[in-house]
Amino acid sequence: DAKTTQPPSMDCAEGRAANLPCNHSTISGNEYVYWYRQIHSQGPQYIIHGLKNNETNEMASLIITEDRKSSTLILPHATLRDTAVYYCIVRVSNDYKLSFGAGTTVTVRA
Amino acid sequence: DVKVTQSSRYLVKRTGEKVFLECVQDMDHENMFWYRQDPGLGLRLIYFSYDVKMKEKGDIPEGYSVSREKKERFSLILESASTNQTSMYLCASSQRRALYNSPLHFGNGTRLTVT
C-alpha cells in the first residue's frame, strides 16, 4: 500500500481557505487519492477523490501534483463546522479496503 | 444522498452476551463493511460483504461473525461479548463496480461498551 504523510494538526481562520497537504511519494499509477473527514463522535464522511486531474465538488477541491507524489485538499471558505480530523488515503487498486492513518486535526477558529 | 443507518448509537452489554449490530443502506450498494475504531489504532476492517450471503474476513475477524440475508442489511454479531470488544463500530457501503473508484459511505457508528 502506498503510505500517506499528513501534518498532525493545523489551525485555520473562519472564512479563509484551508489547505491540507498530503504526501504519497510511493503511489502507483492506478491508485486513487481519497479524502475523508471525521467530526467528533460521527462516522467518517467522504469528501472527494481523484486519480490525476484536479477535482472539485460542493465540499472541496483536490489538487494533485503532476508527479502524483503529493496532493492538497482545499476547503475554500472554512467554517467552524469544518473542525474535524481529515484523512488522506491512497486506495490500492482492486482492493475494497480503506486504510485510515492518523490524519490531520483541523481546528477552525473564529 | 447515500444513507447508512446503524440501529443503535450507544449500546451497553455484559460480558458473555450475544450482541447484534445492525446496519441498513438505502442506495442499493453491493458492498458493505464493518469496521471498528479505537484510539491510537485507527479504523480496522472486521468483515466485508460483496453480495447477499457472501462475506470475507477483514483484518480482525476473531470474535465476530456477520450476516447478509438482504442486500440492504448487514449485521455484525459478537457471539460472546468481551471487554476488549468495547469500541466504536462503523458500518459502510459502496458500489461494487470499479471497487477502487467507489467511495465508501459510513454510518454514524455504534459505541459499544462491554462491562
mmCIF file of C-alpha atoms in Angstrom:
data_model
loop_
_atom_site.group_PDB
_atom_site.id
_atom_site.type_symbol
_atom_site.label_atom_id
_atom_site.label_comp_id
_atom_site.label_asym_id
_atom_site.label_seq_id
_atom_site.Cartn_x
_atom_site.Cartn_y
_atom_site.Cartn_z
ATOM 1 C CA ASP A 1 0.000 0.000 0.000
ATOM 2 C CA ALA A 2 1.174 3.481 -0.704
ATOM 3 C CA LYS A 3 1.593 5.292 2.598
ATOM 4 C CA THR A 4 0.497 8.850 3.231
ATOM 5 C CA THR A 5 2.050 11.525 5.405
ATOM 6 C CA GLN A 6 -0.010 14.362 6.833
ATOM 7 C CA PRO A 7 0.779 17.029 9.423
ATOM 8 C CA PRO A 8 -0.750 16.062 12.772
ATOM 9 C CA SER A 9 -2.601 19.327 13.230
ATOM 10 C CA MET A 10 -3.317 22.720 11.764
ATOM 11 C CA ASP A 11 -5.361 25.793 12.556
ATOM 12 C CA CYS A 12 -7.394 27.847 10.163
ATOM 13 C CA ALA A 13 -9.281 31.142 10.463
ATOM 14 C CA GLU A 14 -13.003 31.069 9.818
ATOM 15 C CA GLY A 15 -13.839 32.308 6.335
ATOM 16 C CA ARG A 16 -10.355 31.696 4.982
ATOM 17 C CA ALA A 17 -9.282 28.857 2.715
ATOM 18 C CA ALA A 18 -7.837 25.811 4.442
ATOM 19 C CA ASN A 19 -5.095 23.995 2.512
ATOM 20 C CA LEU A 20 -4.413 20.498 3.785
ATOM 21 C CA PRO A 21 -1.266 18.824 2.424
ATOM 22 C CA CYS A 22 -0.645 15.116 1.938
ATOM 23 C CA ASN A 23 2.463 13.295 0.734
ATOM 24 C CA HIS A 24 2.160 9.937 -1.014
ATOM 25 C CA SER A 25 5.503 9.526 -2.736
ATOM 26 C CA THR A 26 5.130 5.762 -3.348
ATOM 27 C CA ILE A 27 1.752 5.964 -5.059
ATOM 28 C CA SER A 28 1.242 3.697 -8.052
ATOM 29 C CA GLY A 29 -0.188 4.760 -11.380
ATOM 30 C CA ASN A 30 -3.638 3.291 -10.843
ATOM 31 C CA GLU A 31 -4.131 4.252 -7.215
ATOM 32 C CA TYR A 32 -6.642 6.926 -6.296
ATOM 33 C CA VAL A 33 -6.258 9.578 -3.630
ATOM 34 C CA TYR A 34 -9.258 9.819 -1.306
ATOM 35 C CA TRP A 35 -10.079 12.365 1.344
ATOM 36 C CA TYR A 36 -12.397 11.779 4.271
ATOM 37 C CA ARG A 37 -13.099 13.725 7.415
ATOM 38 C CA GLN A 38 -14.436 12.721 10.782
ATOM 39 C CA ILE A 39 -16.203 15.133 13.038
ATOM 40 C CA HIS A 40 -16.143 14.188 16.693
ATOM 41 C CA SER A 41 -18.414 11.233 17.540
ATOM 42 C CA GLN A 42 -19.569 10.774 13.946
ATOM 43 C CA GLY A 43 -18.642 8.336 11.190
ATOM 44 C CA PRO A 44 -16.093 9.298 8.530
ATOM 45 C CA GLN A 45 -17.545 11.471 5.795
ATOM 46 C CA TYR A 46 -16.422 11.114 2.191
ATOM 47 C CA ILE A 47 -15.160 14.412 0.734
ATOM 48 C CA ILE A 48 -13.542 13.861 -2.648
ATOM 49 C CA HIS A 49 -11.212 11.584 -4.606
ATOM 50 C CA GLY A 50 -9.065 11.778 -7.721
ATOM 51 C CA LEU A 51 -6.532 9.967 -9.858
ATOM 52 C CA LYS A 52 -4.503 12.502 -11.836
ATOM 53 C CA ASN A 53 -6.603 15.542 -12.598
ATOM 54 C CA ASN A 54 -7.683 18.181 -10.141
ATOM 55 C CA GLU A 55 -11.187 17.652 -8.855
ATOM 56 C CA THR A 56 -13.804 19.953 -7.356
ATOM 57 C CA ASN A 57 -17.168 19.334 -5.774
ATOM 58 C CA GLU A 58 -19.506 21.235 -3.495
ATOM 59 C CA MET A 59 -17.370 20.500 -0.462
ATOM 60 C CA ALA A 60 -13.767 20.944 -1.562
ATOM 61 C CA SER A 61 -11.118 20.942 -4.274
ATOM 62 C CA LEU A 62 -8.384 18.369 -4.692
ATOM 63 C CA ILE A 63 -5.118 19.396 -6.295
ATOM 64 C CA ILE A 64 -2.782 16.539 -7.281
ATOM 65 C CA THR A 65 0.760 17.331 -8.382
ATOM 66 C CA GLU A 66 1.839 16.257 -11.823
ATOM 67 C CA ASP A 67 4.129 13.540 -10.450
ATOM 68 C CA ARG A 68 1.247 12.455 -8.150
ATOM 69 C CA LYS A 69 3.562 12.306 -5.160
ATOM 70 C CA SER A 70 1.538 14.796 -3.184
ATOM 71 C CA SER A 71 -1.861 16.421 -3.066
ATOM 72 C CA THR A 72 -3.673 19.269 -1.345
ATOM 73 C CA LEU A 73 -7.252 19.382 -0.157
ATOM 74 C CA ILE A 74 -8.684 22.880 -0.241
ATOM 75 C CA LEU A 75 -11.687 23.941 1.797
ATOM 76 C CA PRO A 76 -12.445 27.275 0.102
ATOM 77 C CA HIS A 77 -14.196 29.076 2.976
ATOM 78 C CA ALA A 78 -13.677 27.255 6.239
ATOM 79 C CA THR A 79 -16.431 27.379 8.840
ATOM 80 C CA LEU A 80 -16.446 26.292 12.465
ATOM 81 C CA ARG A 81 -18.307 23.152 11.372
ATOM 82 C CA ASP A 82 -15.283 22.119 9.313
ATOM 83 C CA THR A 83 -13.358 21.400 12.522
ATOM 84 C CA ALA A 84 -12.569 17.679 12.188
ATOM 85 C CA VAL A 85 -9.868 15.088 11.592
ATOM 86 C CA TYR A 86 -9.066 14.917 7.881
ATOM 87 C CA TYR A 87 -7.729 11.726 6.383
ATOM 88 C CA CYS A 88 -5.793 11.400 3.139
ATOM 89 C CA ILE A 89 -5.939 7.827 1.857
ATOM 90 C CA VAL A 90 -4.426 6.080 -1.112
ATOM 91 C CA ARG A 91 -6.713 3.371 -2.363
ATOM 92 C CA VAL A 92 -4.981 0.242 -3.565
ATOM 93 C CA SER A 93 -6.388 -0.766 -6.918
ATOM 94 C CA ASN A 94 -8.899 -3.613 -6.847
ATOM 95 C CA ASP A 95 -8.861 -3.587 -3.066
ATOM 96 C CA TYR A 96 -12.026 -2.952 -1.129
ATOM 97 C CA LYS A 97 -10.124 -1.755 1.899
ATOM 98 C CA LEU A 98 -9.691 1.785 3.030
ATOM 99 C CA SER A 99 -6.760 2.143 5.411
ATOM 100 C CA PHE A 100 -7.025 5.207 7.612
ATOM 101 C CA GLY A 101 -3.902 6.753 9.100
ATOM 102 C CA ALA A 102 -3.732 9.302 11.911
ATOM 103 C CA GLY A 103 -4.958 12.200 9.769
ATOM 104 C CA THR A 104 -4.718 15.942 10.344
ATOM 105 C CA THR A 105 -6.715 17.523 13.132
ATOM 106 C CA VAL A 106 -8.015 20.782 11.683
ATOM 107 C CA THR A 107 -9.315 23.411 14.057
ATOM 108 C CA VAL A 108 -11.195 26.341 12.553
ATOM 109 C CA ARG A 109 -11.089 29.378 14.831
ATOM 110 C CA ALA A 110 -13.477 32.318 14.829
ATOM 111 C CA ASP B 1 -27.534 11.283 -0.666
ATOM 112 C CA VAL B 2 -26.370 7.884 0.468
ATOM 113 C CA LYS B 3 -27.748 6.949 3.811
ATOM 114 C CA VAL B 4 -26.174 4.298 6.001
ATOM 115 C CA THR B 5 -28.126 3.779 9.186
ATOM 116 C CA GLN B 6 -26.884 1.935 12.234
ATOM 117 C CA SER B 7 -29.610 0.763 14.553
ATOM 118 C CA SER B 8 -28.087 1.937 17.837
ATOM 119 C CA ARG B 9 -25.938 4.930 18.672
ATOM 120 C CA TYR B 10 -24.943 3.650 22.112
ATOM 121 C CA LEU B 11 -25.091 0.136 23.486
ATOM 122 C CA VAL B 12 -24.071 -1.333 26.850
ATOM 123 C CA LYS B 13 -23.789 -5.102 27.164
ATOM 124 C CA ARG B 14 -22.450 -7.552 29.691
ATOM 125 C CA THR B 15 -19.542 -9.922 29.185
ATOM 126 C CA GLY B 16 -20.688 -13.146 27.561
ATOM 127 C CA GLU B 17 -23.823 -11.708 25.985
ATOM 128 C CA LYS B 18 -24.569 -12.226 22.310
ATOM 129 C CA VAL B 19 -24.696 -8.820 20.613
ATOM 130 C CA PHE B 20 -26.228 -7.871 17.277
ATOM 131 C CA LEU B 21 -25.274 -4.646 15.497
ATOM 132 C CA GLU B 22 -27.497 -3.811 12.555
ATOM 133 C CA CYS B 23 -26.765 -1.678 9.516
ATOM 134 C CA VAL B 24 -29.034 -0.679 6.635
ATOM 135 C CA GLN B 25 -28.164 1.252 3.476
ATOM 136 C CA ASP B 26 -30.609 2.761 1.029
ATOM 137 C CA MET B 27 -28.506 3.093 -2.134
ATOM 138 C CA ASP B 28 -28.641 -0.448 -3.475
ATOM 139 C CA HIS B 29 -24.909 -0.843 -2.874
ATOM 140 C CA GLU B 30 -23.380 -4.255 -3.384
ATOM 141 C CA ASN B 31 -20.541 -3.885 -0.884
ATOM 142 C CA MET B 32 -20.962 -3.497 2.839
ATOM 143 C CA PHE B 33 -18.313 -3.288 5.564
ATOM 144 C CA TRP B 34 -17.886 -3.409 9.307
ATOM 145 C CA TYR B 35 -15.000 -1.513 10.902
ATOM 146 C CA ARG B 36 -14.094 -0.796 14.473
ATOM 147 C CA GLN B 37 -12.337 2.371 15.581
ATOM 148 C CA ASP B 38 -10.150 2.614 18.651
ATOM 149 C CA PRO B 39 -7.939 5.493 19.857
ATOM 150 C CA GLY B 40 -4.425 5.140 18.515
ATOM 151 C CA LEU B 41 -5.343 2.203 16.271
ATOM 152 C CA GLY B 42 -7.455 3.949 13.656
ATOM 153 C CA LEU B 43 -10.133 2.107 11.710
ATOM 154 C CA ARG B 44 -9.701 -1.635 11.336
ATOM 155 C CA LEU B 45 -11.745 -3.794 8.989
ATOM 156 C CA ILE B 46 -13.609 -6.659 10.649
ATOM 157 C CA TYR B 47 -15.650 -8.147 7.791
ATOM 158 C CA PHE B 48 -16.720 -7.290 4.290
ATOM 159 C CA SER B 49 -19.590 -8.497 2.109
ATOM 160 C CA TYR B 50 -19.770 -8.048 -1.665
ATOM 161 C CA ASP B 51 -23.147 -9.690 -2.199
ATOM 162 C CA VAL B 52 -26.051 -11.285 -0.384
ATOM 163 C CA LYS B 53 -24.884 -14.268 1.683
ATOM 164 C CA MET B 54 -21.251 -13.561 0.756
ATOM 165 C CA LYS B 55 -18.643 -12.467 3.257
ATOM 166 C CA GLU B 56 -14.909 -12.083 3.575
ATOM 167 C CA LYS B 57 -12.760 -11.690 6.647
ATOM 168 C CA GLY B 58 -11.041 -8.411 7.197
ATOM 169 C CA ASP B 59 -8.016 -7.743 9.364
ATOM 170 C CA ILE B 60 -9.543 -8.576 12.751
ATOM 171 C CA PRO B 61 -12.435 -11.081 12.362
ATOM 172 C CA GLU B 62 -11.766 -13.057 15.554
ATOM 173 C CA GLY B 63 -14.693 -12.969 17.945
ATOM 174 C CA TYR B 64 -17.097 -11.657 15.302
ATOM 175 C CA SER B 65 -19.413 -13.053 12.654
ATOM 176 C CA VAL B 66 -21.641 -11.384 10.089
ATOM 177 C CA SER B 67 -24.876 -11.989 8.272
ATOM 178 C CA ARG B 68 -26.103 -10.609 4.941
ATOM 179 C CA GLU B 69 -29.509 -12.057 4.104
ATOM 180 C CA LYS B 70 -30.742 -8.998 2.203
ATOM 181 C CA LYS B 71 -28.799 -6.619 0.013
ATOM 182 C CA GLU B 72 -29.550 -3.561 2.108
ATOM 183 C CA ARG B 73 -28.791 -5.068 5.513
ATOM 184 C CA PHE B 74 -25.521 -6.206 7.064
ATOM 185 C CA SER B 75 -25.361 -7.450 10.634
ATOM 186 C CA LEU B 76 -22.348 -7.804 12.897
ATOM 187 C CA ILE B 77 -22.604 -10.418 15.619
ATOM 188 C CA LEU B 78 -20.489 -10.697 18.732
ATOM 189 C CA GLU B 79 -21.054 -14.311 19.743
ATOM 190 C CA SER B 80 -19.880 -13.798 23.316
ATOM 191 C CA ALA B 81 -19.030 -10.186 24.075
ATOM 192 C CA SER B 82 -15.785 -9.448 25.881
ATOM 193 C CA THR B 83 -14.452 -6.238 27.390
ATOM 194 C CA ASN B 84 -11.818 -5.916 24.654
ATOM 195 C CA GLN B 85 -14.649 -5.517 22.173
ATOM 196 C CA THR B 86 -15.603 -2.208 23.715
ATOM 197 C CA SER B 87 -15.233 0.119 20.756
ATOM 198 C CA MET B 88 -16.868 2.342 18.156
ATOM 199 C CA TYR B 89 -18.304 0.178 15.380
ATOM 200 C CA LEU B 90 -18.742 1.692 11.947
ATOM 201 C CA CYS B 91 -20.724 0.288 9.042
ATOM 202 C CA ALA B 92 -20.069 1.398 5.448
ATOM 203 C CA SER B 93 -21.303 0.638 1.962
ATOM 204 C CA SER B 94 -20.095 1.168 -1.611
ATOM 205 C CA GLN B 95 -20.890 0.219 -5.160
ATOM 206 C CA ARG B 96 -19.142 -2.875 -6.438
ATOM 207 C CA ARG B 97 -18.238 -1.684 -9.885
ATOM 208 C CA ALA B 98 -14.675 -0.314 -10.118
ATOM 209 C CA LEU B 99 -14.012 -1.008 -6.475
ATOM 210 C CA TYR B 100 -11.159 1.399 -6.091
ATOM 211 C CA ASN B 101 -13.121 4.206 -7.664
ATOM 212 C CA SER B 102 -16.160 3.796 -5.497
ATOM 213 C CA PRO B 103 -16.222 5.769 -2.242
ATOM 214 C CA LEU B 104 -17.228 4.096 0.984
ATOM 215 C CA HIS B 105 -20.080 5.824 2.779
ATOM 216 C CA PHE B 106 -20.184 5.408 6.530
ATOM 217 C CA GLY B 107 -22.893 5.372 9.136
ATOM 218 C CA ASN B 108 -22.580 7.388 12.330
ATOM 219 C CA GLY B 109 -21.354 4.481 14.366
ATOM 220 C CA THR B 110 -22.420 2.449 17.374
ATOM 221 C CA ARG B 111 -20.459 2.984 20.540
ATOM 222 C CA LEU B 112 -20.483 -0.360 22.306
ATOM 223 C CA THR B 113 -19.437 -0.764 25.911
ATOM 224 C CA VAL B 114 -18.990 -4.268 27.306
ATOM 225 C CA THR B 115 -18.902 -4.430 31.105
#
